[in-house]
Coordinates of C-alpha atoms in Angstrom, one line a residue:
M1 CA -9.1 14.2 26.2
K2 CA -7.4 11.3 27.5
G3 CA -6.6 7.6 25.8
I4 CA -6.1 6.3 22.3
Y5 CA -6.9 8.8 19.6
A6 CA -6.6 7.5 16.0
A7 CA -5.6 10.4 13.2
M8 CA -7.5 8.6 10.5
V9 CA -6.6 8.4 7.0
T10 CA -9.0 9.4 4.5
A11 CA -10.2 7.8 1.3
F12 CA -10.3 9.1 -2.2
Q13 CA -12.5 8.8 -5.3
E14 CA -10.1 8.1 -8.2
D15 CA -10.6 12.1 -9.5
G16 CA -9.7 13.1 -5.9
S17 CA -12.5 13.8 -4.6
L18 CA -13.5 12.8 -0.7
D19 CA -15.4 9.0 -0.6
E20 CA -17.6 9.0 1.7
K21 CA -18.5 5.6 1.9
G22 CA -15.1 5.2 2.6
I23 CA -14.7 7.9 4.9
R24 CA -17.6 6.3 6.9
E25 CA -15.9 2.9 6.7
I26 CA -12.9 4.1 8.2
V27 CA -14.5 6.0 11.0
R28 CA -16.5 2.7 11.7
H29 CA -13.4 0.6 11.6
N30 CA -11.6 2.6 14.0
I31 CA -14.3 2.6 16.6
D32 CA -15.8 -0.5 16.3
H33 CA -12.4 -2.8 15.7
C34 CA -9.7 -0.6 16.9
G35 CA -11.8 0.8 19.9
V36 CA -9.9 4.3 19.9
K37 CA -11.3 7.1 22.4
G38 CA -11.3 10.0 19.4
L39 CA -10.2 10.5 16.0
F40 CA -8.1 13.4 14.8
V41 CA -9.4 14.2 11.5
G42 CA -8.1 15.4 8.7
G43 CA -4.3 15.6 10.0
T44 CA -1.0 14.2 8.1
M45 CA -2.1 10.7 7.9
G46 CA -5.0 12.3 6.0
E47 CA -3.4 14.0 3.7
R48 CA -4.5 17.7 4.7
Y49 CA -1.8 19.4 2.5
K50 CA -3.4 18.1 -0.4
M51 CA -7.0 19.1 0.4
S52 CA -8.9 22.4 -0.2
T53 CA -10.7 24.0 2.3
A54 CA -14.4 23.3 0.7
A55 CA -12.7 19.4 1.2
M56 CA -11.8 19.5 4.5
K57 CA -14.9 20.8 5.8
E58 CA -17.0 18.4 4.2
L59 CA -14.6 15.9 5.9
Y60 CA -15.6 17.5 8.9
H61 CA -19.1 16.8 8.6
I62 CA -18.8 13.2 7.1
V63 CA -17.1 11.9 10.2
A64 CA -19.5 13.6 12.7
D65 CA -22.2 13.0 11.0
E66 CA -20.4 9.0 11.0
T67 CA -19.6 9.2 14.8
A68 CA -23.2 10.3 16.0
G69 CA -21.1 11.7 19.1
K70 CA -19.5 8.1 20.0
V71 CA -15.7 9.5 20.4
D72 CA -14.1 12.3 20.4
L73 CA -13.6 15.0 17.2
V74 CA -9.9 16.8 17.1
A75 CA -10.0 18.8 13.7
N76 CA -6.8 19.7 12.4
I77 CA -7.1 23.2 11.2
S78 CA -3.3 23.8 9.7
A79 CA -3.4 26.2 6.3
L80 CA -2.0 28.1 4.7
A81 CA -3.9 31.5 4.6
F82 CA -4.7 32.3 8.1
E83 CA -8.8 32.9 6.8
E84 CA -8.5 29.2 5.6
V85 CA -7.4 28.8 9.4
L86 CA -10.2 30.6 10.8
E87 CA -13.2 29.6 8.0
L88 CA -12.1 25.7 9.4
G89 CA -12.1 26.3 13.2
A90 CA -15.4 28.1 12.7
C91 CA -16.8 24.8 10.8
A92 CA -14.9 22.7 13.2
K93 CA -16.5 24.4 15.8
E94 CA -20.6 24.2 14.0
E95 CA -19.8 20.3 13.6
G96 CA -19.7 19.7 17.3
Y97 CA -15.6 19.4 17.2
S98 CA -14.2 19.2 20.8
R99 CA -10.8 20.6 19.9
V100 CA -9.1 22.0 16.8
A101 CA -5.1 21.6 16.3
M102 CA -2.6 23.7 14.0
I103 CA 0.4 22.8 12.6
A104 CA 3.0 26.1 12.7
P105 CA 3.0 28.4 9.5
I106 CA 5.2 26.6 7.2
F107 CA 7.0 27.4 3.9
H108 CA 8.6 30.8 4.4
G109 CA 10.5 30.6 7.2
Y110 CA 8.9 32.9 10.1
N111 CA 10.5 33.7 13.0
S112 CA 10.2 32.3 16.2
E113 CA 8.0 35.7 17.3
E114 CA 6.2 35.7 13.8
I115 CA 4.6 32.3 15.2
V116 CA 4.3 32.7 18.3
D117 CA 1.7 36.1 17.5
Y118 CA 0.4 33.9 14.9
Y119 CA -0.8 31.2 17.7
I120 CA -2.3 33.6 19.5
Y121 CA -3.5 35.7 16.8
I122 CA -5.8 32.3 15.5
A123 CA -6.3 31.5 19.1
D124 CA -7.9 34.9 19.5
H125 CA -10.2 34.3 16.7
I126 CA -11.6 31.1 17.4
S127 CA -14.6 30.0 19.7
I128 CA -12.8 26.8 20.0
P129 CA -9.9 25.4 22.3
L130 CA -6.8 24.8 20.1
M131 CA -4.2 22.8 20.2
I132 CA -0.3 23.2 18.9
Y133 CA 0.7 20.1 16.6
V134 CA 4.3 20.3 16.9
I135 CA 5.7 17.8 13.8
P136 CA 9.4 19.5 12.9
S137 CA 9.8 16.9 10.5
F138 CA 7.2 18.3 8.3
S139 CA 6.9 22.0 9.4
K140 CA 10.4 22.5 9.8
V141 CA 9.3 24.9 12.1
D142 CA 11.2 23.9 16.4
F143 CA 9.7 25.0 19.0
T144 CA 11.3 26.2 21.9
E145 CA 10.5 25.0 26.3
S146 CA 9.7 29.0 26.0
M147 CA 7.6 29.5 23.4
L148 CA 5.6 26.2 24.2
V149 CA 5.1 27.7 27.3
R150 CA 4.2 31.4 26.7
L151 CA 1.8 30.0 24.3
L152 CA 0.6 27.3 26.5
K153 CA -0.4 30.3 29.6
H154 CA -3.4 31.8 26.4
P155 CA -6.5 30.3 27.9
N156 CA -7.6 29.5 24.5
I157 CA -4.8 27.0 23.7
V158 CA -5.1 23.9 25.7
G159 CA -2.6 21.6 24.7
L160 CA 0.4 19.5 22.4
K161 CA 0.2 17.2 19.6
F162 CA 3.4 16.7 19.9
T163 CA 5.0 14.5 17.0
H164 CA 8.6 15.0 17.5
N165 CA 11.4 12.8 19.6
D166 CA 12.3 15.6 22.2
Y167 CA 11.6 14.0 25.2
Y168 CA 13.5 16.5 27.1
L169 CA 11.4 19.4 25.7
L170 CA 8.0 17.8 26.1
D171 CA 9.0 16.8 30.1
R172 CA 10.3 20.7 30.7
V173 CA 7.0 21.5 29.0
R174 CA 4.9 19.2 31.3
V175 CA 6.8 20.4 34.2
K176 CA 5.9 24.1 33.3
C177 CA 2.3 23.5 32.5
P178 CA 1.1 20.8 34.6
D179 CA -3.0 21.1 33.1
A180 CA -1.4 21.1 29.7
I181 CA -3.3 18.5 27.8
L182 CA -0.5 16.1 25.9
F183 CA -0.3 14.0 23.5
T184 CA 2.3 11.9 22.0
G185 CA 2.2 11.5 17.7
F186 CA 4.8 9.1 17.9
D187 CA 3.1 5.6 18.4
D188 CA 6.1 4.0 18.8
I189 CA 7.1 5.4 22.6
L190 CA 3.9 5.7 22.9
Y191 CA 4.6 3.4 26.6
H192 CA 8.0 6.1 27.4
A193 CA 5.6 9.1 26.7
L194 CA 3.3 7.7 29.4
L195 CA 5.6 6.7 31.7
M196 CA 6.8 10.3 31.6
G197 CA 3.1 12.4 32.0
T198 CA 1.4 12.3 28.5
D199 CA -2.1 11.6 28.5
G200 CA -2.6 9.6 26.0
A201 CA -1.3 9.0 22.1
I202 CA -2.9 10.3 18.5
G203 CA -1.2 8.1 16.5
G204 CA -1.4 7.1 12.5
T205 CA -0.8 3.5 12.8
F206 CA -3.7 3.3 15.2
N207 CA -5.9 2.6 12.4
L208 CA -4.7 -0.8 12.5
T209 CA -2.9 -1.7 16.0
G210 CA -5.6 1.1 18.2
R211 CA -6.7 -1.7 20.1
L212 CA -2.9 -2.9 20.9
A213 CA -2.6 0.8 21.7
K214 CA -5.8 0.8 24.3
K215 CA -4.8 -2.5 25.8
L216 CA -1.0 -0.4 26.2
Y217 CA -2.7 2.3 27.4
D218 CA -4.6 0.4 30.3
A219 CA -1.8 -1.8 31.6
V220 CA 0.1 1.7 31.8
Q221 CA -2.3 2.9 34.3
D222 CA -2.9 -0.2 36.2
K223 CA 1.0 -0.4 36.2
D224 CA 1.7 -3.4 34.6
Y225 CA 4.1 -2.1 32.8
K226 CA 5.6 -5.1 31.9
T227 CA 2.7 -6.2 30.1
A228 CA 2.2 -2.3 28.7
L229 CA 5.8 -2.6 26.6
K230 CA 5.2 -6.3 25.4
Y231 CA 2.3 -4.2 23.3
Q232 CA 4.6 -1.0 22.4
R233 CA 7.0 -4.2 21.2
N234 CA 4.0 -5.9 18.7
I235 CA 2.8 -2.0 17.7
N236 CA 6.5 -1.6 16.4
D237 CA 7.2 -4.9 14.3
V238 CA 4.0 -3.5 12.7
E239 CA 5.4 0.5 12.2
D240 CA 8.8 -1.8 11.3
M241 CA 6.3 -3.3 7.9
L242 CA 4.5 -0.8 7.3
N243 CA 8.4 1.6 7.1
A244 CA 9.7 -1.5 5.0
T245 CA 7.7 -0.8 2.4
G246 CA 6.7 3.0 2.6
L247 CA 4.5 4.3 6.0
F248 CA 1.6 5.9 3.8
P249 CA 0.7 3.5 1.3
T250 CA 0.9 0.1 3.4
L251 CA -0.8 1.5 5.8
K252 CA -3.8 2.0 3.2
A253 CA -3.2 -1.0 1.5
A254 CA -3.5 -3.1 4.9
L255 CA -6.8 -1.4 5.8
Q256 CA -8.0 -2.4 2.6
I257 CA -6.8 -5.8 3.1
M258 CA -9.0 -5.9 6.6
G259 CA -12.0 -4.8 4.1
V260 CA -11.6 -1.1 5.0
Q261 CA -12.3 0.6 1.3
C262 CA -9.9 3.6 1.8
G263 CA -8.9 3.6 -1.6
E264 CA -5.3 5.0 -2.8
L265 CA -3.2 7.9 -1.7
K266 CA -4.4 11.3 -3.5
K267 CA -2.0 12.5 -5.7
P268 CA 0.7 13.4 -6.3
N269 CA 1.7 9.8 -4.5
A270 CA 1.7 6.7 -6.9
L271 CA -0.6 3.6 -6.6
I272 CA -0.2 1.5 -3.8
T273 CA 2.4 -1.5 -5.3
E274 CA 1.8 -5.1 -5.5
A275 CA 5.2 -5.7 -3.1
Q276 CA 3.1 -2.9 -0.7
R277 CA -0.3 -5.1 -0.9
E278 CA 1.9 -7.9 0.4
Q279 CA 3.0 -6.3 3.0
G280 CA -0.4 -5.5 3.8
R281 CA -1.3 -9.2 3.3
K282 CA 1.8 -9.4 6.3
I283 CA 0.8 -7.0 8.6
V284 CA -3.0 -8.3 8.8
E285 CA -2.0 -11.6 9.1
Y286 CA 0.6 -10.6 12.1
L287 CA -2.5 -8.7 14.2
E288 CA -4.9 -11.4 14.1
R289 CA -2.0 -13.9 15.4
I290 CA -1.8 -11.2 18.2
G291 CA -5.2 -10.0 18.3
G292 CA -4.3 -7.2 17.3

């Protein structure tokens, strides 16, 4: 597992159900236009916690059917109830996904031993490799070095999706777990993460900037660091524009302008505003201008 993976957005209909046609368009856009190595399905950018378990399983199936083995697939199996986590893990395995990822249990404020024991329990009860999805800005769970190293010694816990800015922690994990799969989840520091020995990135903005991210990744492999840094700054220009009017809605607005019928964000998010659509147009113009 190496390279650039898009944390794909999810298309919904007005009633909140999945838009199969839109999902298939998103998949093809990421493969054909962005050139990603893989897709991360039902993640934070994909609005996982707004979907039922049944909808998640349907999403896994649609994406697997549309990709038809063209790219690697990783499923987010995070859920509030452990029974649902196990059900999603079994479904991902059946649909041909290579790995799954799970956010730490949220809301009730579990202690570190409970969190470690929970990951071990899940890893013991699914038949597909598990990645730890580190995202403290959403989960409010701060993993320590000892927690991560201990978990990565489990034979069925194979790596991290590290959406966190503590790169000292990531470096210590890399040193102590040299065989672990380490993917950054922050698109804006892909260049720096690769230099520190990560294997690639799973990013939401790669739905737009996947071409640039792939060029960046290839430049680092070729040790052309000046070129790699240029592409990182291109990606960060897009991030600045997205964040100026709201990351999630502006990204979907830009995709729609590119001809990808990804729909609106699911409730309780508001509808995309005209200001966000205008910003989306500016982003698409910028990408066209620089070949992104």
